[in-house]
CSV table of N, CA and C in Angstrom, one decimal:
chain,number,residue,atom,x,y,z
A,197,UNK,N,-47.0,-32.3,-35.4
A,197,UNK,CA,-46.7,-33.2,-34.3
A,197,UNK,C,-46.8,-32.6,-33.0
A,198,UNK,N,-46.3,-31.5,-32.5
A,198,UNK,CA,-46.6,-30.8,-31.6
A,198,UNK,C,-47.6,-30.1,-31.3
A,199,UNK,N,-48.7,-30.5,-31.4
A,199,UNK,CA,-49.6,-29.8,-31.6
A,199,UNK,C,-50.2,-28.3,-30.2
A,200,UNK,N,-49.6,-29.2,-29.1
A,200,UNK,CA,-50.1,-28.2,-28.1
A,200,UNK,C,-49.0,-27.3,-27.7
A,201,UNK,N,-48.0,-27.3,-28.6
A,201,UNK,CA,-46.9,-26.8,-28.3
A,201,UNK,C,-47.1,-24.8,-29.0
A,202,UNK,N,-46.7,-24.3,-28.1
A,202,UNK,CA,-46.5,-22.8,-28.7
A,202,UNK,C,-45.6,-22.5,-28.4
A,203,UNK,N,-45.0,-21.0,-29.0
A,203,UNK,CA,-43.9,-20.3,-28.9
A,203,UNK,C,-43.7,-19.2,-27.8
A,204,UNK,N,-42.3,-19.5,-26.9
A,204,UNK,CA,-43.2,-18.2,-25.8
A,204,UNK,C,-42.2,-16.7,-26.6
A,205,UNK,N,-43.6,-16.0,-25.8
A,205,UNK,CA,-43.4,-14.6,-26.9
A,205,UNK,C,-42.1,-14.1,-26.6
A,206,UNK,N,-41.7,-13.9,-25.3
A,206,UNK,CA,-40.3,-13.5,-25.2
A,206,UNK,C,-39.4,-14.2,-25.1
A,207,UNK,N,-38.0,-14.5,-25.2
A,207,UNK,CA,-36.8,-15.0,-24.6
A,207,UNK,C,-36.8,-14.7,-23.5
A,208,UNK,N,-36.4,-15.7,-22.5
A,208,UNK,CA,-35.4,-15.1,-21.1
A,208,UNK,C,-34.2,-14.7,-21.5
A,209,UNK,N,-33.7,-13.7,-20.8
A,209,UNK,CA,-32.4,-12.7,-21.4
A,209,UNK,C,-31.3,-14.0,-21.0
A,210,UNK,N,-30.2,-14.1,-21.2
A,210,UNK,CA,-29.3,-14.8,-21.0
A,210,UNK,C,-28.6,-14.3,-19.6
A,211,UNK,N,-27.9,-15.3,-18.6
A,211,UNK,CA,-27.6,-15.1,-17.2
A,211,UNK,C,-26.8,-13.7,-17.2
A,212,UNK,N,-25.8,-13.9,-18.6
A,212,UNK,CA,-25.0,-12.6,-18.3
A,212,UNK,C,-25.0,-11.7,-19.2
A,213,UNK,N,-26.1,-11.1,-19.6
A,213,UNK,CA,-26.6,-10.0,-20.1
A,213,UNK,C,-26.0,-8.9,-19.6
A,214,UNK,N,-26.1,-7.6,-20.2
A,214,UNK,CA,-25.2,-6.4,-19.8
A,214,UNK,C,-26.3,-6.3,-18.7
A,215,UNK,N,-27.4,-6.5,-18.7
A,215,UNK,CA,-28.3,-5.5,-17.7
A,215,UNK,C,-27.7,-7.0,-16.4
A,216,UNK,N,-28.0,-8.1,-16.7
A,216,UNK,CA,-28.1,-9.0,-15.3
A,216,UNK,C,-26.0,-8.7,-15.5
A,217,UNK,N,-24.8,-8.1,-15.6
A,217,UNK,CA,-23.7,-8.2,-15.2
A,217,UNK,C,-23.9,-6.6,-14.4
A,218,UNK,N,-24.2,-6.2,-14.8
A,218,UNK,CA,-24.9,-4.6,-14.6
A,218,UNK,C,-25.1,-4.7,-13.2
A,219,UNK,N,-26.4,-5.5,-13.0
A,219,UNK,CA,-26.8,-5.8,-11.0
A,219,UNK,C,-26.1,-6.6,-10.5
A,220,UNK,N,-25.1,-7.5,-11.2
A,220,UNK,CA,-23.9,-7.9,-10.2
A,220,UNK,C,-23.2,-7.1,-9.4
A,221,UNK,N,-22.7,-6.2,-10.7
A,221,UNK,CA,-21.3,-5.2,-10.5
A,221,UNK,C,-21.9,-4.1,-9.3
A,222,UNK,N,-22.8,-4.1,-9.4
A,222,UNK,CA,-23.9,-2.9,-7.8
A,222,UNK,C,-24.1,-3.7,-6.9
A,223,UNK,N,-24.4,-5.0,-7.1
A,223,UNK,CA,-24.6,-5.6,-6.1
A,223,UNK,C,-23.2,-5.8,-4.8
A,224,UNK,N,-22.1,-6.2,-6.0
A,224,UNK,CA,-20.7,-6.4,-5.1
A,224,UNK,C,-20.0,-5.3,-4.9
A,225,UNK,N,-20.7,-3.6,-6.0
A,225,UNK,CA,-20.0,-2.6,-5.3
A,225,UNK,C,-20.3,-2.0,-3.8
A,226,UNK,N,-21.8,-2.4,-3.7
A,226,UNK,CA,-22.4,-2.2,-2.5
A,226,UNK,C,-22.0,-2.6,-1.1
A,227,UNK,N,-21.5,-4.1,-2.0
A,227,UNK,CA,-21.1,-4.9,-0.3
A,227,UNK,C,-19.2,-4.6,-0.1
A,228,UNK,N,-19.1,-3.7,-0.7
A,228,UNK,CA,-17.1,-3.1,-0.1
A,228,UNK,C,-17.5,-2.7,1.5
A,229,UNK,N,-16.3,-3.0,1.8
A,229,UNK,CA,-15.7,-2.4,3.0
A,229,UNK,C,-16.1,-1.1,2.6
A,230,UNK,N,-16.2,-0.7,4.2
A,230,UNK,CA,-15.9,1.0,4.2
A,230,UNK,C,-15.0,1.7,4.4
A,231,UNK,N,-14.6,2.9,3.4
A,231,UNK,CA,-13.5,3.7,3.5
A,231,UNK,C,-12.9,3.7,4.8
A,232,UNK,N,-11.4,3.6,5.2
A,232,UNK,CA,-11.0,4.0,6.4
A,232,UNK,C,-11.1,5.3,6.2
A,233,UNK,N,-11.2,5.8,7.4
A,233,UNK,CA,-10.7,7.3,7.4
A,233,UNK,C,-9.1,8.3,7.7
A,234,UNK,N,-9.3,9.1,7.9
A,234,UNK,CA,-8.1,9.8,8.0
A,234,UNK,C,-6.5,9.3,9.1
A,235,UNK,N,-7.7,9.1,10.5
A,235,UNK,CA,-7.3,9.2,11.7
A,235,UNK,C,-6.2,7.9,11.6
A,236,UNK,N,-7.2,7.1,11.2
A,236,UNK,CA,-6.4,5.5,10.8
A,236,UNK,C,-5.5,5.1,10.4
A,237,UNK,N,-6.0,6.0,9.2
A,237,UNK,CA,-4.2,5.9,8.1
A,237,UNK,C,-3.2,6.5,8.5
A,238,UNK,N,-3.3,7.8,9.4
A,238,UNK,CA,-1.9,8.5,9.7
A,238,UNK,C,-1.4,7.6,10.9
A,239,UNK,N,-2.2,7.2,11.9
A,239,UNK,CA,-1.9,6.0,13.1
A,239,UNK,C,-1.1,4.7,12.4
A,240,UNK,N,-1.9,4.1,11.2
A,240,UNK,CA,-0.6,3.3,10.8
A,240,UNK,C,0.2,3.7,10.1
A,241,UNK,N,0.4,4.7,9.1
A,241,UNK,CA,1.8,5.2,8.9
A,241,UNK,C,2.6,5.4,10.2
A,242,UNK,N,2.5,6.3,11.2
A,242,UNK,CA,2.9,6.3,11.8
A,242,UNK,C,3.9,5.5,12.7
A,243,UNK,N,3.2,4.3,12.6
A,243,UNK,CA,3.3,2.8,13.6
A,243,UNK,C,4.2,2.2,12.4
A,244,UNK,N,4.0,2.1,11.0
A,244,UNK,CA,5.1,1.8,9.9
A,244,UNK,C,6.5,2.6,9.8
A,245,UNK,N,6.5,4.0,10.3
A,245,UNK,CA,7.2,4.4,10.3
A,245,UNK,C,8.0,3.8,11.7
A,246,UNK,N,8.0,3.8,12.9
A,246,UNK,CA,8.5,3.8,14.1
A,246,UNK,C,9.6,2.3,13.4
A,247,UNK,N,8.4,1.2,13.8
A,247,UNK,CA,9.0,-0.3,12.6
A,247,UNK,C,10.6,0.3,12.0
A,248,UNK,N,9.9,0.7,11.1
A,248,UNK,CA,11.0,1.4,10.1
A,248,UNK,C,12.2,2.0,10.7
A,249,UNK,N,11.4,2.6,11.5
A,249,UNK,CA,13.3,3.5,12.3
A,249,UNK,C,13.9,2.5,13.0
A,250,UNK,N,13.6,1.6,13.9
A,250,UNK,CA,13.6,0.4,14.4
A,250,UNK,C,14.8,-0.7,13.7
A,251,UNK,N,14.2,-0.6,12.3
A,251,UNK,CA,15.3,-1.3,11.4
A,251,UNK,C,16.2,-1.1,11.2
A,252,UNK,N,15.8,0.6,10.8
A,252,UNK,CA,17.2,1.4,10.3
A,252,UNK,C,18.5,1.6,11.5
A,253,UNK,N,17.8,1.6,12.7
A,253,UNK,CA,18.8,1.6,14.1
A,253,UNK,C,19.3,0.1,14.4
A,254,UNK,N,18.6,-0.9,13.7
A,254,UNK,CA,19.5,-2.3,13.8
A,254,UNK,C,21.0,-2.3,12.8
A,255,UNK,N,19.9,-1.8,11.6
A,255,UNK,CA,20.8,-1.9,10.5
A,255,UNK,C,22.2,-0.7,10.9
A,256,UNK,N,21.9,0.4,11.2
A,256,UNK,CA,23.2,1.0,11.5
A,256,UNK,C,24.3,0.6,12.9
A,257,UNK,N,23.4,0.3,14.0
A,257,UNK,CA,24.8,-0.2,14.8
A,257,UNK,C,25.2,-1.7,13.9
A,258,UNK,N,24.5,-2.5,13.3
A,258,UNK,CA,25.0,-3.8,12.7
A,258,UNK,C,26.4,-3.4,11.9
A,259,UNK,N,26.1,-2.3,10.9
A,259,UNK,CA,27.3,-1.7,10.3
A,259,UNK,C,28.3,-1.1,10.7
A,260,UNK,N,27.9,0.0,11.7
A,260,UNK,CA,28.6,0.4,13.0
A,260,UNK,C,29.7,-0.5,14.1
A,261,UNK,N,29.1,-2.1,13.9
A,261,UNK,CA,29.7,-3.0,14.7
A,261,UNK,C,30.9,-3.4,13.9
A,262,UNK,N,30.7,-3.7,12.7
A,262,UNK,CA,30.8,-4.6,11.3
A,262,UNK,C,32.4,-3.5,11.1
A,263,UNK,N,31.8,-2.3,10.9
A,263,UNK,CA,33.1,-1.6,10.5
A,263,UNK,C,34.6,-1.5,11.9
A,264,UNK,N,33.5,-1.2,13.3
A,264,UNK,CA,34.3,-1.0,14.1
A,264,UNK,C,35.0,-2.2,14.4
A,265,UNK,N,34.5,-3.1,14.3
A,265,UNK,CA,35.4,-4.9,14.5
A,265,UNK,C,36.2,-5.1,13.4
A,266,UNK,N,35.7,-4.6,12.4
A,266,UNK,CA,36.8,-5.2,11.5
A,266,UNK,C,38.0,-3.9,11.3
A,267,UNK,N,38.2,-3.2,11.9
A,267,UNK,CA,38.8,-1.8,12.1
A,267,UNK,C,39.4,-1.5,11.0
A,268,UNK,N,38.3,-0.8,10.0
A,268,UNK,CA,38.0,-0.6,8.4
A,268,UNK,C,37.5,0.6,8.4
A,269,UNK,N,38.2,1.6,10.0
A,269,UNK,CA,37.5,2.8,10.0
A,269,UNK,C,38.6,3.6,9.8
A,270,UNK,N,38.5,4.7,9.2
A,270,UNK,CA,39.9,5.8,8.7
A,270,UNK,C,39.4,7.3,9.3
A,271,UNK,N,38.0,7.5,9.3
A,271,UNK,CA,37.7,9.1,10.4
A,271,UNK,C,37.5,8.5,11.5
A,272,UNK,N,37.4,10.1,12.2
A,272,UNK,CA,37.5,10.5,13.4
A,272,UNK,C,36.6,9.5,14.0
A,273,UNK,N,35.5,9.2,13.5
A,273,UNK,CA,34.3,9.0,14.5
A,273,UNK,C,34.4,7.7,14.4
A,274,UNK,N,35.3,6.8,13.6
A,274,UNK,CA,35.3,5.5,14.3
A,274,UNK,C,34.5,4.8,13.1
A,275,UNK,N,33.6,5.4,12.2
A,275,UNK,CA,32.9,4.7,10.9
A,275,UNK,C,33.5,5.2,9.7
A,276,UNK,N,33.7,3.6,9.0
A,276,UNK,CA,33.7,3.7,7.7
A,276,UNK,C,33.6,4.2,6.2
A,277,UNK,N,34.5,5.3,5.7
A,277,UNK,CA,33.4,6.2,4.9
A,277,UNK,C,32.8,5.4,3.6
A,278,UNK,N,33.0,4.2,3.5
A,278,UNK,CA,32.2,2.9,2.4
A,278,UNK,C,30.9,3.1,3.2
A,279,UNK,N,31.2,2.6,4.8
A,279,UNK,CA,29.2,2.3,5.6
A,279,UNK,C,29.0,3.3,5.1
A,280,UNK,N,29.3,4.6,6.3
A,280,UNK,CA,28.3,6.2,5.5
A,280,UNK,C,27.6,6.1,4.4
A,281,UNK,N,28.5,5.7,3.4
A,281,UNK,CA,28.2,6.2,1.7
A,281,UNK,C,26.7,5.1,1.4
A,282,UNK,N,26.6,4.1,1.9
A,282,UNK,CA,26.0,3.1,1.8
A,282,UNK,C,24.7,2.9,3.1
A,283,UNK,N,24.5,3.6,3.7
A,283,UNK,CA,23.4,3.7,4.8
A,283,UNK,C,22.5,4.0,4.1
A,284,UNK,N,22.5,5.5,4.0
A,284,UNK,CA,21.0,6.2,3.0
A,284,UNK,C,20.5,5.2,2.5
A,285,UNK,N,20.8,4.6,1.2
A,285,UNK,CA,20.9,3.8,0.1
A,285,UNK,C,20.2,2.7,0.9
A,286,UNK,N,20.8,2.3,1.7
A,286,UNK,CA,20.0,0.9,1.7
A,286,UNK,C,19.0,1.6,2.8
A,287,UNK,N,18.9,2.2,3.9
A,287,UNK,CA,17.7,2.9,4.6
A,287,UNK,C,16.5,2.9,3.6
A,288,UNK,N,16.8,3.7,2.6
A,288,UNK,CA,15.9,4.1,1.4
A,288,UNK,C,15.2,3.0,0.7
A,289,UNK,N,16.3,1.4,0.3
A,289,UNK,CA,15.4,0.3,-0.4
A,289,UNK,C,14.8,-0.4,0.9
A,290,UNK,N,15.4,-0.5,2.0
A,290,UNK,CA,13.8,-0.8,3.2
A,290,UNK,C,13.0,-0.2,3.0
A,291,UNK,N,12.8,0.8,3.0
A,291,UNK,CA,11.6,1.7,3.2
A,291,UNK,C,10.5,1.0,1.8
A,292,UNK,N,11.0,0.7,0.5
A,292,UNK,CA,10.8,0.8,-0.8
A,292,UNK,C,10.5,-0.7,-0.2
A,293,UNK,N,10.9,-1.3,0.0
A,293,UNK,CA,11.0,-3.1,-0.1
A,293,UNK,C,9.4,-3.5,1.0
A,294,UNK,N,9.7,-2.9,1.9
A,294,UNK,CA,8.7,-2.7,3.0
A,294,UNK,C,7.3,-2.3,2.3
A,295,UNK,N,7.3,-1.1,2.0
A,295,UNK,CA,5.6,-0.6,2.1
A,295,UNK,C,5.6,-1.6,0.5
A,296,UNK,N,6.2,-1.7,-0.4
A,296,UNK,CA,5.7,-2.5,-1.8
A,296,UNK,C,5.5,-3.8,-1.6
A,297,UNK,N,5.6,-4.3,-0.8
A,297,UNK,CA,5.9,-6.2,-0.5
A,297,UNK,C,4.6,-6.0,0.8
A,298,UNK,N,4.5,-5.4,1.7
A,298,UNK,CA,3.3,-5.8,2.3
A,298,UNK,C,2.1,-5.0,1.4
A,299,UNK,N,1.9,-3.9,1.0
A,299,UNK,CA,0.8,-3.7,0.2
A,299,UNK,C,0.3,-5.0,-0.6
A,300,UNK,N,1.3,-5.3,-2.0
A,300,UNK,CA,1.3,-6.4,-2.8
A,300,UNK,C,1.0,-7.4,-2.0
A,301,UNK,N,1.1,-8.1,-0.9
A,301,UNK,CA,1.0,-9.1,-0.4
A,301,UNK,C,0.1,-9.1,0.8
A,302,UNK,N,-0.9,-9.0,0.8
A,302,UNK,CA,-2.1,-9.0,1.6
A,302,UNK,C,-2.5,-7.6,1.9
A,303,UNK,N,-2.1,-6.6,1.3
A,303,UNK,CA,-2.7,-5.0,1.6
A,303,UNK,C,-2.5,-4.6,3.0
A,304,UNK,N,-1.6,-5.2,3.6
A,304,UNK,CA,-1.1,-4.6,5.0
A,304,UNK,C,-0.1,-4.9,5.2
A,305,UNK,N,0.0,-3.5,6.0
A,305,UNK,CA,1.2,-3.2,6.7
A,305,UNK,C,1.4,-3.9,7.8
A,306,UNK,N,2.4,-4.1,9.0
A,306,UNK,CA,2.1,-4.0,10.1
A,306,UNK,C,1.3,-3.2,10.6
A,307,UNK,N,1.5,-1.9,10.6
A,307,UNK,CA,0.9,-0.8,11.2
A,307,UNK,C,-0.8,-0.9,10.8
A,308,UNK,N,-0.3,-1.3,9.4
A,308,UNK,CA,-2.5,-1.0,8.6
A,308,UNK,C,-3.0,-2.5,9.4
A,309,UNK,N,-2.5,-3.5,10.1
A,309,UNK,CA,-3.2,-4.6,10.9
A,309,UNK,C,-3.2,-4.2,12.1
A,310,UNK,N,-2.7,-3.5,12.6
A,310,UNK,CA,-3.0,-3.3,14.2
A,310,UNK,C,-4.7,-2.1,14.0
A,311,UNK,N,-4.3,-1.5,13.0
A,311,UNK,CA,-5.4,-0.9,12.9
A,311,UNK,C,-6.5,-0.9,12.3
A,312,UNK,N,-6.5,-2.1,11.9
A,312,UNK,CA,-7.8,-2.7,11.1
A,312,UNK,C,-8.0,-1.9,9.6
A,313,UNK,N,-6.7,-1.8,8.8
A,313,UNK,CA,-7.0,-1.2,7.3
A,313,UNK,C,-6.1,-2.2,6.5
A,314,UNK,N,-6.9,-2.3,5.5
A,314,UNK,CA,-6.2,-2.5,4.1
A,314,UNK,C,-6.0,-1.3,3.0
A,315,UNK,N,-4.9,-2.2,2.0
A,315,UNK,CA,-4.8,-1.6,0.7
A,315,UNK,C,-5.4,-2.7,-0.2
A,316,UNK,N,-6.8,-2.0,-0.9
A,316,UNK,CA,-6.8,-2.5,-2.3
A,316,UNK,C,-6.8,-1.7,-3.5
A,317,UNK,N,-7.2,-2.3,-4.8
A,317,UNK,CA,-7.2,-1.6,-6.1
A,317,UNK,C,-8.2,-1.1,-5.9
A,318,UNK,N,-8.5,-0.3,-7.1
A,318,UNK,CA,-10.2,0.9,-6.9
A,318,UNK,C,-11.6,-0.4,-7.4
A,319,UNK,N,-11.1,-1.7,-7.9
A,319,UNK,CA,-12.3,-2.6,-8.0
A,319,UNK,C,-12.1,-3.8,-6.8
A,320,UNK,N,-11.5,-3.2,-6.2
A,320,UNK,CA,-11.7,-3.9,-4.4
A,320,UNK,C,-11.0,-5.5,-4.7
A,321,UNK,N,-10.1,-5.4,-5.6
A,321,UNK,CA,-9.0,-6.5,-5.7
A,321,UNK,C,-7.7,-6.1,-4.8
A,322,UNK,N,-6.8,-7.2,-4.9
A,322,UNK,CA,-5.7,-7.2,-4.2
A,322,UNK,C,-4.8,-6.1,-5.0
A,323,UNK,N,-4.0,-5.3,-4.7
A,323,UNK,CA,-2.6,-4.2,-5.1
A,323,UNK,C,-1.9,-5.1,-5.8
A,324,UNK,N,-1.8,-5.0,-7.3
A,324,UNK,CA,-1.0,-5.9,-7.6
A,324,UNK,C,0.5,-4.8,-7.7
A,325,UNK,N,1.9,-5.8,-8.0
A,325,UNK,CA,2.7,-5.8,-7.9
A,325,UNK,C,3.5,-3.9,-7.7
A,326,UNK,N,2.8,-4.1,-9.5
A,326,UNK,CA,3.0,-2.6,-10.3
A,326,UNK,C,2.8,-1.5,-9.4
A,327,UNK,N,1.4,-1.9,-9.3
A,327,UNK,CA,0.3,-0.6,-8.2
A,327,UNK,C,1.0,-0.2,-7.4
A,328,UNK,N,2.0,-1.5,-6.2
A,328,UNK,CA,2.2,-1.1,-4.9
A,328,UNK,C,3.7,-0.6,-5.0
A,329,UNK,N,4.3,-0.5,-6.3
A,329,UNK,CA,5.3,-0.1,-6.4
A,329,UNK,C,5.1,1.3,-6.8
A,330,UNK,N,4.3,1.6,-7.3
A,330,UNK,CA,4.2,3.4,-8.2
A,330,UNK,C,3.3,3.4,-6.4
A,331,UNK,N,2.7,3.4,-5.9
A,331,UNK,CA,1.7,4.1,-4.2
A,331,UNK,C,3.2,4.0,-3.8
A,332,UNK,N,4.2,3.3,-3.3
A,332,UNK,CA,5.8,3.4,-2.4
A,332,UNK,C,5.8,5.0,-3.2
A,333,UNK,N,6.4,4.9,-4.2
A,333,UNK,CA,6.9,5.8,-4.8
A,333,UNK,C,5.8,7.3,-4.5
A,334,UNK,N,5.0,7.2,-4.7
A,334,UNK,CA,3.9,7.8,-4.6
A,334,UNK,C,4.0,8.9,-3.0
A,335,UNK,N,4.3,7.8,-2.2
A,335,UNK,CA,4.6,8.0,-0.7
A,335,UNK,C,5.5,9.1,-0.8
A,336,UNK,N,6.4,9.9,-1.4
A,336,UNK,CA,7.4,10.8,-1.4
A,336,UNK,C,7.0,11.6,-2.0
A,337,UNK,N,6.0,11.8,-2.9
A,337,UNK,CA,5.5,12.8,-3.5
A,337,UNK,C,4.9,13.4,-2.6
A,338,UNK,N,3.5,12.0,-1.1
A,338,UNK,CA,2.8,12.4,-0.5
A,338,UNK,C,3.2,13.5,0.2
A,339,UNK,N,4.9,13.1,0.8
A,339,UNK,CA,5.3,13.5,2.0
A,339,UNK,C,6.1,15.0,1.4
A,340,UNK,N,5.8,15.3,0.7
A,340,UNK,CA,6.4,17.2,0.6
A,340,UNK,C,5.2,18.1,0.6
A,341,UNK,N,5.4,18.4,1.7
A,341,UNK,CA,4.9,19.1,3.0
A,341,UNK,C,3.5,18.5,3.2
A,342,UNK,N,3.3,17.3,2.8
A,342,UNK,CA,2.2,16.5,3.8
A,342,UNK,C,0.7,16.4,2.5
A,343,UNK,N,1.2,17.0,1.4
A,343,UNK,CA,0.0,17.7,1.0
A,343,UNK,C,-0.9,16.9,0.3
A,344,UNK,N,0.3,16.0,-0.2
A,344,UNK,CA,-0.4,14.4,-0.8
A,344,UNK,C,-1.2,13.9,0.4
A,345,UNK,N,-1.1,13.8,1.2
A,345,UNK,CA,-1.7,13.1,2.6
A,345,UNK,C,-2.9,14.0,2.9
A,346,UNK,N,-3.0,15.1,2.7
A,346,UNK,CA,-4.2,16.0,3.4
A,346,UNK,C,-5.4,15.8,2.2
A,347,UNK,N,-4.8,15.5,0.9
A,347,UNK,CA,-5.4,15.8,-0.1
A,347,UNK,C,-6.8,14.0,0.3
A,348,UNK,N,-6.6,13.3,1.2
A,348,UNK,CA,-7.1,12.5,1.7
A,348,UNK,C,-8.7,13.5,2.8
A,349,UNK,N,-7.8,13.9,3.2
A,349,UNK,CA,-9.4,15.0,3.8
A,349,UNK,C,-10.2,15.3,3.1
A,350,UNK,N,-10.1,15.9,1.7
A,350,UNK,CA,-11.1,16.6,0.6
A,350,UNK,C,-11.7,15.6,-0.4
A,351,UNK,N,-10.6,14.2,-0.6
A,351,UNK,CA,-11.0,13.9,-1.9
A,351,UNK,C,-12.3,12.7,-1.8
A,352,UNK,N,-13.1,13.5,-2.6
A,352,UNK,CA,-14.3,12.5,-2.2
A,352,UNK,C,-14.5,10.6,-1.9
A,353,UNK,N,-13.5,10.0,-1.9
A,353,UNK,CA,-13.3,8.5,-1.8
A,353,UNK,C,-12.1,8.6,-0.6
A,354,UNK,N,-11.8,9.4,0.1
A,354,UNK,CA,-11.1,9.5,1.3
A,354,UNK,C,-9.4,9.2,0.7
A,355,UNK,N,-9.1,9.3,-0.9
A,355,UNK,CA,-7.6,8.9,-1.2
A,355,UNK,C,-6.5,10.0,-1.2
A,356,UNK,N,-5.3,9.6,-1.0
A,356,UNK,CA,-4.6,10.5,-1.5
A,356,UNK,C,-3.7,10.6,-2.5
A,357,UNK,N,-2.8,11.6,-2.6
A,357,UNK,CA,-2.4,11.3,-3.9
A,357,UNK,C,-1.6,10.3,-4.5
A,358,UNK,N,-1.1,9.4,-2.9
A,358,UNK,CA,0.0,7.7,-3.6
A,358,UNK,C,-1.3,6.7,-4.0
A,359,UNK,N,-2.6,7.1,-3.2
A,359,UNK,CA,-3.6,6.4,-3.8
A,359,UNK,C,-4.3,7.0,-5.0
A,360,UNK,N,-4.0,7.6,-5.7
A,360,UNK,CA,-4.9,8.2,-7.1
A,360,UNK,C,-3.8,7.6,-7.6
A,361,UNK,N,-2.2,8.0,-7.7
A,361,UNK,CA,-1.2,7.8,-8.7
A,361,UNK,C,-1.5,5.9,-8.9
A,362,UNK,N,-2.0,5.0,-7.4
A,362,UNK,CA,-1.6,3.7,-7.7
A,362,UNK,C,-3.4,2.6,-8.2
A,363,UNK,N,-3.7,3.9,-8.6
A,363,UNK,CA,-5.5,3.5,-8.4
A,363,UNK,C,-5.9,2.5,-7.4
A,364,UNK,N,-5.6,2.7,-6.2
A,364,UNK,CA,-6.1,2.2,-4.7
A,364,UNK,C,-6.7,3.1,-4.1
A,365,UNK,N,-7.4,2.3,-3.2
A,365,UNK,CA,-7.9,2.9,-2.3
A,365,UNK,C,-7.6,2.0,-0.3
A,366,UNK,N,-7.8,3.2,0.6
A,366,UNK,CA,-7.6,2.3,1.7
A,366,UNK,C,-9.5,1.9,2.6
A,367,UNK,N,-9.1,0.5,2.8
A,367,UNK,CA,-10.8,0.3,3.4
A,367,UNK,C,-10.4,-0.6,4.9
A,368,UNK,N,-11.4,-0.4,5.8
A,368,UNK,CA,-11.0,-1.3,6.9
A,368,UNK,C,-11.2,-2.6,6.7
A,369,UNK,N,-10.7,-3.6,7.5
A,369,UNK,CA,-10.8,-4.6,7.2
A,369,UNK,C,-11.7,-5.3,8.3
């Protein structure tokens, strides 16, 4: 019945063949953002940090005020030894609440938008939840005696060690 009909010798490969997901996966690794560099990242920590003290100097005269008004102070100095005991503590979940909630939630900081960086995962997705909670944590490892932070100079993808522990990386935006 078909008479003029033939068979063609080869198949077309199917759209998502390992070789055609293959030149996707290069094609979209290619088009990443470029690594921020060093200079950037210490400028917005830095600018994250300032923020940060900023809070912690609200939050302590707020306490400061809170104890001296309600005159619930027993030392010398006029504060509370409940506040005292309770500053660190909550100083410390700012800090923790802060860098995990803006990473998780659009990969910046204050400080990483004034300077044009983000935080993503190592396949150039958003930091999910987990990630930006182990990179916070991460951050304290960085900070004894800096070395988590330097290790950003040598390592060939410009990360350091809260970014290896959180499989991120930081890119400009």
């Amino acid at each position: 019945m078909n008479e003029g009909w033939t068979e063609p010798a080869s198949k077309p490969s199917p759209p998502f063949s390992p070789a055609a997901t293959e030149a996707i996966v290069e094609t979209i690794g290619s088009a990443r953002s470029p690594i921020a560099g060093f200079p950037r990242r210490a400028l917005a920590y830095l600018i994250d940090l300032f923020i940060l003290q900023c809070l912690d100097l609200f939050l302590f005269m707020t306490g400061w005020l809170a104890a001296v008004l309600g005159l619930q102070y027993d030392s010398l100095d006029g504060v509370s030894p409940t506040f005292s005991s309770l500053f660190i503590p909550t100083v410390l979940l700012l800090y923790f609440v802060y860098f995990t909630f803006f990473h998780a939630y659009g990969g910046q900081t204050p400080g990483k938008i004034l300077v044009r960086i983000k935080v993503v995962a190592d396949d150039g997705q958003p930091l999910r939840w987990l990630h930006s909670s182990i990179r916070t944590l991460g951050y304290s490892l960085s900070s004894i005696f800096f070395v988590g932070f330097l290790l950003a100079l040598f390592e060939k993808r410009g990360r350091a060690l809260h970014d290896i522990l959180a499989r991120s990386e930081v890119v400009q935006s």
